[in-house]
Amino acid sequence: MQEFKMPTIDEIRNHPNPNYLEKNEIQRTLKDILDREEPHVESLVEDWVKKGVKNLYLVGCGGSRSIMEPGKYIMDRFSNLTTERYSAYEFVTRKPRAVGKGSIVVLASHSGETESVIEAAKFAKNMGAWTLGFTGKETSTLADSVDHCLTYDSPAANLSKLLMVYLVCTHLIIKLGDLEAGRDIMENLKKLPDTLMKIKEDFREKGLELAKEFKDTQMYYVVGSGLLAGVAYQFCICTLMEMQWLHAAPIHGSEFPHGPFEIVSPEVTMIFLLGTDESRMVTEKALKFAQRYGAKTIVFDTIEEDVHPMLTPFALGVMLQWFAYGLSIEREHPLAVRRYMGKVAY
Amino acid sequence: MQEFKMPTIDEIRNHPNPNYLEKNEIQRTLKDILDREEPHVESLVEDWVKKGVKNLYLVGCGGSRSIMEPGKYIMDRFSNLTTERYSAYEFVTRKPRAVGKGSIVVLASHSGETESVIEAAKFAKNMGAWTLGFTGKETSTLADSVDHCLTYDSPAANLSKLLMVYLVCTHLIIKLGDLEAGRDIMENLKKLPDTLMKIKEDFREKGLELAKEFKDTQMYYVVGSGLLAGVAYQFCICTLMEMQWLHAAPIHGSEFPHGPFEIVSPEVTMIFLLGTDESRMVTEKALKFAQRYGAKTIVFDTIEEDVHPMLTPFALGVMLQWFAYGLSIEREHPLAVRRYMGKVAY
């Protein structure tokens, strides 16, 4: 770790700014994970179910925390298995009493070296739980700390880990929950590599145009509900705050009229994420209110796209990434620039 | 509902600005709830446990959503009972599959008329769950929609409902979880009416002073972990956004270094909530980082106060209320002014 030195404007501008939406990277990594890890997950789940599964814990930080939300959603919707998600130090300090034999603890870390996630893996193992890691680094402390590990090799880290969460949850649903719903989701997961390539092309222009329009905005509220609440959170903390040093706050659509809406005015910019799950009307209601009272609104909507209602977080991930990439160009602030992360001690 | 008319500066300034911290209101309402409702909750829990409890759902919106977080925390920590919390429309649209016979569904609404909470009560009843309401209005649609109802009669709504959540969870812990921990919490809950009166006096001056210092701040980040994550959320959406029309975003302490900390700079104001549960060090680490890199920081810390480590959300509620009241004076913006809530259709 070095002493802190704020990067100069030139250092920021000249930082590399790779875009994983170019070429077929998202198709490649999702297909790779489906090919290698889907049968792996199926056999793990089969084995656990045979031995008796008591509950499921989904643990990660930041991006790796946000991807757990859709997993929790489909588990709640289509199974009776208790499913919890925690940021890693919350898990480690709270020490949930129900973690033990029969618990599956999923632990995600792109680097495989996130201290709190490693601690969470140790805690889970000590309690007798089964541990499953998701990581971008096959040789890493996390990989060494868990019973089993799923790996990817891609800069499209969140999409890769998101697919892994879906694989685990969907196989659990097939075995323990609503078989038909589980099979339907699994079938559509397998189409994702192609589905997303089309969405990516459909949305390129709109994403880049929006970035031109909003390049001077300094603060965003991002509203999502249901399957998309986690995506709203991810876009705030990972993209806007971490990668663009902009102010951001997620708002759950169901909470919008219970406090947050009092700040609606023409000075405020709000992003609304619309999917096709049961919560769509909740976010739509918030959007209409914000529009009626003059907030600047940006809408990302999957309704015109051919994506399964339970898989919209993938589509939104791609759509928002164009907007993020566009902002990085317009603002001359590459997505990979950091002032603190990986540079100074925390 | 009337047509929207933005209140004038004079209408805002001259709006009544009652302060429930004056006199002994918080002592009175907490004591009243303990006297009337604690035996009521005890007998309800006894009855449910006899019949077989499968899981617990805590449902509310805004302030009534935020108070559920500490309930979830102590349940996770001291019992094996599955405990979930949802904003009401999230609950209604997600329709968790495990809601049914043997589920306790707690539904909170100050007015007793929150549409989504009423819908949630109907859904829960249809699924065969037991329903328990918390409300400030004994004759209300919520009271008519649930099997049992706990009531309070106080402007200190969040503290009153928070006590109710603790009563339900603590009795469940006593019956189904860590008996000793449950009894310890119950004993300390009964001391709260007096404990909080002292904290209220201890903190008056500091809260009002801080408000003078920060009266021109337009945006706050509020950082909390563990038992206090819900308090951070509540202060953002209910106090800063709803009651002061200021920008605000909660950050979980465990998530701070995984994205959010990249916006730390001398231009940013961050409030840190420190309690004495296991997560204290998580928030402390974030605080030290923010201080090291020059953010303006405000710290609310319970460590000098005589409050049980599992009951710090009550103490923080009182501390933050002084700051909120101070802001309302300094900014000439009474806490009860609304532009939309209760005034225009949503």
XYZ file of C-alpha atoms in Angstrom:
692
model
C 0.000 0.000 0.000
C 1.292 3.448 -0.878
C 0.829 6.878 0.657
C -2.259 8.666 -0.627
C -1.814 10.917 -3.614
C -4.893 12.237 -5.345
C -4.632 11.349 -9.043
C -4.229 14.419 -11.272
C -6.828 15.290 -13.906
C -4.429 14.017 -16.574
C -3.806 10.752 -14.760
C -7.552 10.236 -14.548
C -8.206 11.117 -18.203
C -5.412 8.920 -19.490
C -6.298 5.879 -17.418
C -7.249 2.839 -19.544
C -11.020 2.519 -19.972
C -11.792 -0.981 -21.243
C -15.428 -1.780 -22.051
C -16.472 -5.381 -21.565
C -19.590 -4.802 -23.653
C -17.460 -4.643 -26.800
C -17.120 -7.807 -28.880
C -18.732 -10.912 -27.410
C -17.229 -10.992 -23.912
C -20.511 -11.277 -21.988
C -21.689 -14.068 -24.280
C -18.364 -15.862 -23.872
C -18.194 -15.706 -20.059
C -21.836 -16.669 -19.475
C -21.554 -19.566 -21.909
C -18.296 -20.647 -20.288
C -19.912 -20.657 -16.819
C -22.965 -22.537 -18.076
C -20.749 -25.146 -19.748
C -18.317 -25.676 -16.883
C -20.212 -24.835 -13.725
C -23.859 -25.659 -14.332
C -23.316 -29.466 -14.108
C -21.002 -28.810 -11.134
C -23.720 -26.866 -9.291
C -26.332 -29.475 -10.161
C -24.279 -32.264 -8.576
C -23.420 -30.156 -5.499
C -27.080 -29.311 -4.921
C -28.109 -32.922 -5.434
C -25.582 -34.019 -2.835
C -26.592 -31.345 -0.306
C -30.283 -32.054 -0.748
C -29.635 -35.759 -0.183
C -27.884 -34.907 3.097
C -30.568 -32.390 4.156
C -30.479 -28.641 3.524
C -31.646 -26.398 6.366
C -31.038 -22.918 4.999
C -29.044 -20.830 2.523
C -26.773 -17.865 3.266
C -25.581 -15.569 0.474
C -22.580 -13.510 1.562
C -20.511 -10.887 -0.242
C -19.555 -7.199 -0.259
C -20.368 -4.376 -2.669
C -21.044 -5.811 -6.128
C -20.813 -9.309 -4.660
C -23.434 -8.315 -2.092
C -25.804 -6.778 -4.623
C -25.970 -9.869 -6.846
C -27.367 -11.877 -3.921
C -30.659 -9.939 -3.959
C -32.194 -11.608 -7.028
C -31.146 -14.994 -5.605
C -33.045 -14.216 -2.418
C -36.003 -13.037 -4.503
C -36.446 -16.213 -6.527
C -35.857 -18.389 -3.458
C -38.558 -16.508 -1.512
C -40.920 -16.701 -4.442
C -40.462 -20.337 -5.433
C -39.192 -22.251 -2.394
C -39.743 -22.582 1.335
C -36.030 -22.707 2.109
C -34.901 -19.930 4.440
C -32.575 -17.686 2.427
C -30.537 -14.869 3.950
C -28.100 -12.387 2.438
C -25.506 -10.400 4.329
C -22.618 -8.099 3.693
C -19.654 -10.152 4.921
C -18.749 -8.273 8.120
C -22.430 -8.094 9.004
C -22.529 -11.890 8.754
C -19.322 -12.320 10.759
C -20.270 -9.932 13.570
C -23.944 -10.926 13.758
C -23.093 -14.639 13.812
C -26.605 -15.834 12.925
C -27.545 -18.622 15.304
C -29.110 -20.768 12.572
C -25.814 -21.197 10.679
C -24.656 -24.771 11.172
C -24.921 -28.297 9.871
C -27.229 -28.278 6.864
C -26.519 -24.631 6.018
C -25.198 -23.758 2.576
C -23.054 -20.626 2.776
C -22.238 -18.995 -0.564
C -19.324 -16.546 -0.478
C -18.481 -14.272 -3.403
C -15.345 -12.223 -3.989
C -13.999 -11.173 -7.384
C -10.403 -11.020 -6.138
C -10.808 -13.983 -3.824
C -8.954 -11.937 -1.205
C -11.691 -9.839 0.452
C -10.768 -10.062 4.138
C -14.312 -10.073 5.493
C -15.420 -12.748 3.025
C -12.509 -14.991 4.051
C -13.494 -14.469 7.694
C -17.074 -15.327 6.808
C -15.896 -18.564 5.175
C -13.976 -19.488 8.326
C -16.950 -18.752 10.558
C -19.249 -20.827 8.342
C -16.834 -23.766 8.314
C -16.397 -23.613 12.077
C -20.155 -23.811 12.447
C -20.251 -26.959 10.315
C -21.874 -25.368 7.257
C -21.101 -26.252 3.641
C -19.210 -23.458 1.904
C -19.263 -22.549 -1.771
C -17.114 -19.750 -3.208
C -17.583 -17.652 -6.355
C -14.404 -15.972 -7.534
C -12.512 -14.634 -10.514
C -9.234 -16.041 -9.149
C -8.897 -19.810 -9.112
C -5.797 -19.605 -6.916
C -6.859 -17.330 -4.087
C -7.380 -17.377 -0.352
C -11.139 -17.701 -0.824
C -10.717 -20.697 -3.133
C -8.519 -22.298 -0.453
C -11.007 -21.497 2.318
C -14.165 -23.103 0.925
C -15.348 -26.659 0.299
C -16.156 -25.956 -3.344
C -15.511 -23.086 -5.692
C -17.054 -21.765 -8.909
C -14.749 -19.653 -11.042
C -14.966 -17.249 -13.953
C -12.331 -15.453 -15.944
C -13.853 -12.217 -17.172
C -13.979 -8.467 -16.536
C -17.794 -8.846 -16.585
C -17.558 -9.845 -12.930
C -21.035 -8.967 -11.695
C -22.825 -10.671 -14.583
C -20.654 -13.760 -14.078
C -21.321 -13.961 -10.332
C -24.997 -13.165 -10.866
C -25.287 -16.194 -13.138
C -23.658 -18.333 -10.443
C -26.180 -17.190 -7.816
C -29.001 -18.011 -10.209
C -27.546 -21.467 -10.913
C -27.368 -22.328 -7.215
C -30.814 -20.954 -6.393
C -32.501 -22.403 -9.458
C -31.164 -25.891 -8.790
C -32.357 -25.597 -5.190
C -35.789 -24.540 -6.455
C -35.882 -27.509 -8.846
C -35.014 -29.912 -6.028
C -36.884 -28.367 -3.110
C -39.393 -25.859 -4.429
C -41.597 -25.164 -7.431
C -40.211 -27.644 -9.962
C -41.941 -26.085 -12.936
C -40.817 -22.546 -12.127
C -37.279 -23.802 -11.522
C -37.112 -25.625 -14.848
C -38.511 -22.611 -16.656
C -35.857 -20.338 -15.143
C -33.078 -22.842 -15.899
C -34.144 -23.128 -19.516
C -34.065 -19.366 -19.874
C -30.717 -19.035 -18.097
C -29.275 -21.186 -20.862
C -30.550 -18.763 -23.484
C -29.011 -15.764 -21.699
C -25.677 -15.622 -23.550
C -27.554 -14.973 -26.793
C -30.407 -12.948 -25.284
C -27.977 -10.504 -23.713
C -26.019 -10.006 -26.940
C -29.183 -8.708 -28.561
C -30.087 -6.491 -25.597
C -26.556 -5.149 -25.631
C -26.907 -4.044 -29.253
C -30.444 -2.729 -28.759
C -29.349 -0.531 -25.911
C -25.964 0.796 -26.996
C -27.231 3.984 -28.570
C -29.756 4.872 -25.874
C -27.211 4.337 -23.090
C -24.591 6.523 -24.750
C -27.148 9.223 -25.604
C -28.407 9.375 -22.029
C -24.845 9.797 -20.805
C -24.438 12.860 -23.056
C -27.626 14.336 -21.650
C -26.775 13.732 -17.989
C -23.015 14.201 -17.986
C -23.168 17.178 -15.602
C -25.455 15.566 -13.021
C -23.730 15.277 -9.654
C -26.260 13.191 -7.744
C -28.665 10.414 -8.659
C -31.430 8.567 -6.865
C -31.958 5.083 -8.282
C -35.355 3.481 -7.737
C -36.012 -0.250 -8.058
C -38.309 -2.858 -6.511
C -38.585 -6.623 -6.396
C -35.949 -8.328 -8.523
C -34.376 -4.974 -9.367
C -33.834 -3.502 -5.890
C -30.374 -5.069 -5.795
C -29.525 -3.674 -9.222
C -30.457 -0.169 -8.035
C -28.150 -0.628 -5.065
C -25.325 -1.938 -7.246
C -25.559 0.934 -9.720
C -25.379 3.441 -6.853
C -22.477 2.065 -4.871
C -20.353 0.346 -7.530
C -20.913 2.395 -10.643
C -21.820 5.918 -9.600
C -19.920 6.178 -6.309
C -16.951 3.879 -6.895
C -16.353 4.272 -10.621
C -17.554 7.849 -11.193
C -17.150 9.494 -7.748
C -20.716 10.773 -8.008
C -23.290 10.974 -5.227
C -25.982 8.343 -5.277
C -28.713 6.797 -3.164
C -30.872 3.767 -3.879
C -34.587 3.936 -3.030
C -36.848 0.912 -2.851
C -39.993 1.543 -4.903
C -42.248 0.389 -2.078
C -40.594 2.920 0.241
C -40.762 5.852 -2.182
C -43.990 7.452 -0.844
C -43.012 6.855 2.795
C -40.398 9.578 3.103
C -38.121 9.744 0.055
C -40.673 11.348 -2.282
C -40.619 14.574 -0.266
C -37.352 15.506 -2.038
C -38.917 15.245 -5.512
C -38.437 18.550 -7.362
C -37.113 19.759 -10.727
C -33.598 19.903 -9.223
C -33.486 16.148 -8.604
C -32.426 13.405 -11.042
C -33.943 9.963 -10.570
C -33.267 6.728 -12.412
C -36.100 4.173 -12.499
C -35.526 0.490 -13.203
C -38.528 -1.299 -14.658
C -38.679 -5.042 -15.108
C -41.524 -7.459 -15.674
C -41.834 -9.161 -12.299
C -44.780 -8.594 -9.964
C -43.238 -5.412 -8.535
C -43.287 -3.495 -11.819
C -46.354 -1.483 -10.818
C -44.670 -0.409 -7.584
C -41.808 1.294 -9.429
C -44.135 2.618 -12.141
C -46.195 4.397 -9.514
C -43.068 6.072 -8.142
C -41.986 7.050 -11.665
C -45.333 8.655 -12.451
C -45.199 10.628 -9.229
C -41.661 11.855 -9.915
C -42.653 12.893 -13.435
C -45.809 14.650 -12.247
C -43.790 16.818 -9.857
C -41.045 17.647 -12.297
C -38.044 15.523 -11.305
C -35.608 14.775 -14.110
C -36.208 11.088 -14.772
C -34.302 8.378 -16.628
C -36.069 5.087 -17.292
C -34.444 1.740 -17.996
C -37.155 -0.720 -18.974
C -36.853 -4.354 -20.072
C -40.412 -4.650 -21.355
C -39.506 -4.495 -25.054
C -36.771 -7.084 -24.642
C -37.140 -10.824 -24.902
C -36.002 -11.625 -21.382
C -37.727 -13.872 -18.837
C -39.481 -11.892 -16.036
C -37.255 -13.579 -13.440
C -34.028 -12.741 -15.297
C -34.344 -8.983 -15.765
C -31.360 -8.193 -13.482
C -29.089 -9.472 -16.269
C -30.761 -7.240 -18.845
C -30.623 -4.198 -16.573
C -26.971 -4.904 -15.824
C -26.172 -4.630 -19.527
C -28.386 -1.590 -20.120
C -26.913 0.327 -17.199
C -23.401 -0.596 -18.255
C -23.847 1.348 -21.506
C -24.957 4.363 -19.528
C -21.978 3.944 -17.180
C -19.556 3.595 -20.058
C -21.095 6.622 -21.741
C -20.672 8.665 -18.559
C -17.025 7.625 -18.360
C -16.463 8.970 -21.886
C -18.469 12.172 -21.516
C -16.999 12.947 -18.107
C -13.474 11.866 -19.099
C -13.464 9.646 -16.043
C -12.618 6.018 -16.948
C -14.556 3.361 -15.044
C -11.370 1.739 -13.723
C -9.919 4.811 -11.935
C -9.791 4.602 -8.132
C -8.401 6.994 -5.565
C -8.498 4.658 -2.555
C -9.536 1.107 -3.492
C -6.498 -1.130 -3.814
C -4.242 1.903 -3.342
C -4.308 2.818 0.341
C -4.806 0.799 3.498
C -8.343 0.652 4.842
C -56.672 15.262 -1.690
C -56.040 18.764 -2.996
C -54.235 20.141 -6.030
C -50.520 20.608 -5.455
C -49.410 24.006 -4.235
C -45.854 24.380 -3.038
C -45.953 25.853 0.490
C -44.521 29.379 0.653
C -41.457 30.155 2.768
C -43.747 31.815 5.318
C -46.109 28.852 5.446
C -43.134 26.598 6.095
C -41.613 28.844 8.775
C -44.885 29.315 10.605
C -45.865 25.663 10.624
C -46.165 24.204 14.155
C -42.980 22.426 15.235
C -43.773 20.286 18.281
C -40.884 18.438 19.915
C -41.762 15.156 21.583
C -38.473 15.191 23.478
C -39.767 17.982 25.703
C -41.244 17.026 29.075
C -41.553 13.299 29.729
C -43.420 12.106 26.636
C -40.989 9.325 25.672
C -40.958 8.015 29.237
C -44.746 8.131 29.348
C -45.394 6.291 26.076
C -42.777 3.577 26.631
C -44.036 2.970 30.154
C -47.609 2.892 28.904
C -46.721 0.278 26.254
C -44.785 -1.819 28.752
C -47.700 -1.711 31.202
C -50.485 -2.456 28.738
C -48.908 -4.439 25.941
C -46.039 -6.433 27.428
C -48.349 -8.957 29.168
C -50.495 -8.982 26.010
C -47.485 -9.886 23.842
C -46.332 -12.497 26.344
C -49.657 -14.316 26.201
C -49.873 -14.070 22.391
C -46.382 -15.519 21.990
C -47.129 -18.265 24.497
C -50.220 -19.221 22.535
C -48.452 -19.163 19.154
C -45.524 -21.177 20.446
C -47.920 -23.770 21.844
C -49.526 -24.084 18.398
C -46.163 -24.160 16.577
C -44.360 -21.148 15.100
C -42.708 -21.640 11.711
C -41.377 -18.183 10.917
C -41.756 -14.455 11.578
C -42.426 -11.688 9.043
C -41.966 -8.031 9.972
C -43.748 -5.739 7.530
C -44.028 -1.958 7.333
C -43.111 1.089 5.245
C -40.705 3.965 5.868
C -40.283 4.476 9.618
C -42.368 1.354 10.223
C -40.004 -0.560 7.935
C -36.835 0.742 9.589
C -37.828 -0.328 13.108
C -38.003 -3.953 11.946
C -34.221 -4.141 11.432
C -33.227 -4.410 15.112
C -35.951 -7.044 15.565
C -34.414 -9.088 12.774
C -30.975 -8.558 14.326
C -31.792 -9.926 17.770
C -33.798 -12.796 16.283
C -30.857 -13.800 14.052
C -28.458 -13.501 16.939
C -30.430 -15.303 19.644
C -32.889 -17.659 17.938
C -33.131 -20.134 15.082
C -36.516 -18.871 13.954
C -36.529 -17.619 10.369
C -37.187 -13.868 10.511
C -37.844 -11.742 7.446
C -38.555 -8.044 7.025
C -40.137 -6.418 4.006
C -41.466 -3.097 2.879
C -45.190 -3.785 2.509
C -45.554 -3.735 -1.294
C -42.408 -5.828 -1.576
C -44.094 -8.400 0.664
C -47.370 -8.250 -1.255
C -45.835 -8.512 -4.728
C -43.149 -11.054 -3.806
C -45.652 -13.291 -2.011
C -43.042 -15.317 -0.116
C -43.906 -18.992 -0.487
C -43.155 -19.782 3.167
C -45.936 -17.512 4.487
C -48.708 -19.732 5.811
C -49.959 -21.641 8.801
C -47.508 -21.125 11.651
C -46.268 -17.778 10.306
C -46.487 -14.712 12.518
C -46.895 -11.601 10.368
C -46.334 -8.299 12.172
C -47.712 -5.238 10.361
C -46.933 -1.692 11.466
C -48.586 1.549 10.402
C -48.759 4.728 12.477
C -51.988 5.883 10.819
C -53.377 2.374 10.524
C -54.407 3.301 6.977
C -51.286 2.598 4.885
C -52.736 0.920 1.800
C -49.868 -1.492 1.197
C -49.813 -2.586 4.844
C -53.547 -3.326 4.746
C -52.993 -5.359 1.572
C -50.159 -7.194 3.298
C -52.476 -8.039 6.207
C -55.047 -9.443 3.785
C -52.448 -11.526 1.974
C -51.109 -12.900 5.270
C -54.595 -13.803 6.491
C -55.449 -15.485 3.209
C -52.342 -17.609 3.562
C -53.443 -18.717 7.022
C -50.828 -16.752 8.979
C -51.381 -15.083 12.349
C -51.433 -11.302 12.031
C -50.421 -8.732 14.618
C -50.742 -4.994 14.010
C -48.879 -2.066 15.588
C -50.664 1.250 15.209
C -51.226 4.665 16.707
C -54.943 4.501 15.818
C -57.028 1.999 17.734
C -59.939 2.447 15.338
C -58.360 2.040 11.932
C -58.488 -0.226 8.915
C -55.304 -1.982 10.045
C -56.750 -2.662 13.497
C -59.815 -4.166 11.787
C -57.682 -6.254 9.419
C -55.498 -8.147 11.901
C -56.078 -10.865 14.493
C -54.504 -8.817 17.279
C -53.348 -5.245 17.617
C -50.906 -3.338 19.823
C -51.586 0.367 20.139
C -49.827 3.498 21.322
C -50.968 7.062 21.631
C -47.934 9.264 21.161
C -46.134 11.494 18.665
C -42.997 9.444 19.473
C -44.221 6.920 16.922
C -40.973 5.222 15.937
C -39.800 4.711 19.522
C -43.218 3.304 20.416
C -43.291 0.858 17.505
C -39.645 -0.049 18.068
C -40.498 -1.109 21.609
C -43.323 -3.262 20.258
C -40.980 -5.052 17.838
C -38.574 -5.699 20.693
C -41.365 -7.056 22.892
C -42.480 -9.540 20.246
C -38.950 -10.644 19.337
C -37.724 -10.840 22.916
C -40.641 -13.005 24.016
C -40.000 -15.278 21.033
C -36.331 -15.495 22.033
C -37.305 -16.359 25.613
C -39.623 -19.116 24.414
C -37.696 -20.479 21.433
C -34.132 -19.216 21.572
C -31.445 -18.164 24.032
C -33.445 -17.905 27.258
C -30.761 -16.047 29.170
C -30.179 -13.461 26.447
C -33.926 -12.993 26.088
C -34.458 -12.421 29.804
C -31.541 -10.004 29.918
C -32.990 -7.956 27.054
C -36.483 -7.991 28.609
C -35.154 -6.777 31.934
C -33.379 -3.914 30.220
C -36.389 -3.036 28.070
C -38.255 -2.396 31.295
C -35.611 0.107 32.381
C -35.789 1.982 29.075
C -38.343 4.649 30.048
C -35.924 5.933 32.683
C -32.708 5.201 30.778
C -33.893 7.232 27.807
C -34.866 10.225 29.946
C -31.264 10.493 31.070
C -29.865 10.052 27.556
C -32.293 12.684 26.350
C -30.926 15.216 28.827
C -27.305 14.198 28.241
C -27.632 14.751 24.540
C -29.773 17.859 24.240
C -26.932 20.335 24.040
C -24.725 18.334 21.693
C -27.599 17.681 19.287
C -28.593 21.332 19.119
C -24.962 22.477 18.771
C -24.333 20.083 15.895
C -27.404 21.416 14.125
C -25.972 24.948 14.304
C -22.714 23.731 12.818
C -24.283 21.759 9.963
C -27.323 23.878 9.150
C -26.129 24.617 5.602
C -25.292 21.039 4.647
C -27.428 19.867 1.737
C -26.501 16.188 1.638
C -25.606 13.586 4.229
C -24.347 10.028 4.124
C -25.330 8.086 7.236
C -23.222 5.057 8.141
C -24.375 2.296 10.487
C -23.850 -1.446 10.930
C -25.409 -4.278 12.880
C -28.190 -3.091 15.164
C -27.843 0.461 13.852
C -28.126 -0.106 10.089
C -31.885 0.394 10.334
C -31.454 3.596 12.329
C -29.157 4.978 9.606
C -31.824 4.172 7.031
C -34.569 5.749 9.131
C -32.635 8.970 9.698
C -32.029 9.293 5.945
C -35.492 8.646 4.595
C -37.757 9.865 7.408
C -35.835 12.692 8.999
C -33.530 14.182 6.385
C -35.549 13.514 3.227
C -39.126 13.616 4.498
C -38.905 16.160 7.304
C -36.081 18.407 6.063
C -36.169 17.913 2.258
C -32.429 17.261 2.317
C -30.506 14.702 0.277
C -29.415 11.606 2.119
C -28.092 8.099 1.576
C -27.547 5.326 4.110
C -24.372 3.239 3.857
C -23.875 -0.047 5.654
C -20.534 -0.014 7.491
C -19.548 -3.393 6.089
C -20.122 -2.064 2.564
C -18.227 1.205 3.046
C -14.871 0.080 1.566
C -16.533 -1.801 -1.298
C -17.557 1.177 -3.393
C -19.005 3.994 -1.280
C -15.682 5.158 0.198
C -14.496 6.371 -3.207
C -16.626 9.511 -2.711
C -14.882 10.433 0.559
C -13.455 13.963 0.264
C -13.527 17.227 2.230
C -16.736 18.193 0.377
C -18.699 15.294 1.842
C -20.567 15.162 5.181
C -20.954 11.785 6.838
C -22.803 10.810 10.003
C -21.542 7.724 11.848
C -23.683 5.778 14.310
C -21.711 3.875 16.924
C -23.286 1.415 19.311
C -21.876 -1.324 21.487
C -22.922 -4.461 19.630
C -20.440 -6.704 17.818
C -20.480 -4.504 14.713
C -19.033 -1.430 16.432
C -15.571 -2.005 14.981
C -17.006 -2.174 11.460
C -18.410 1.362 11.671
C -15.358 2.628 13.573
C -13.116 1.504 10.738
C -15.238 3.431 8.244
C -15.189 6.504 10.503
C -11.407 6.461 10.794
C -11.070 6.195 7.043
C -13.452 9.093 6.435
C -11.577 11.225 8.965
C -8.175 10.333 7.504
C -9.251 11.540 4.061
C -10.883 14.718 5.244
C -14.639 14.122 5.101
C -16.698 16.247 7.483
C -17.826 13.730 10.082
C -20.493 13.714 12.781
C -20.422 10.927 15.352
C -23.314 9.723 17.481
C -21.990 7.233 20.007
C -23.808 5.412 22.808
C -20.664 4.201 24.563
C -20.827 6.698 27.434
C -24.485 5.952 28.066
C -25.905 3.288 30.324
C -27.799 1.404 27.646
C -27.755 -2.340 26.974
C -25.702 -3.270 23.850
C -28.819 -4.784 22.254
C -30.948 -1.675 22.882
C -28.820 1.062 21.314
C -31.373 1.814 18.549
C -33.539 3.479 21.222
C -30.643 5.617 22.426
C -29.657 6.621 18.900
C -33.269 7.447 18.110
C -33.290 9.989 20.931
C -29.837 11.390 20.139
C -30.640 11.876 16.459
C -33.969 13.456 17.318
C -32.180 16.330 19.057
C -30.079 16.877 15.968
C -33.211 16.739 13.792
C -35.048 19.180 16.017
C -32.013 21.464 16.033
C -31.899 21.408 12.231
C -35.582 22.302 12.078
C -34.908 25.384 14.223
C -31.701 26.482 12.503
C -33.116 25.916 9.032
C -36.542 27.361 9.914
C -38.059 24.186 8.537
C -40.384 22.520 11.098
C -40.246 18.727 11.209
C -43.974 18.392 10.497
C -44.035 20.287 7.157
C -44.820 18.187 4.080
C -45.269 19.161 0.467
C -46.740 15.873 -0.797
C -47.378 13.384 2.028
C -51.021 13.424 3.037
C -51.612 16.368 0.698
C -51.676 15.030 -2.841
C -52.662 11.692 -4.333
C -49.850 9.215 -4.858
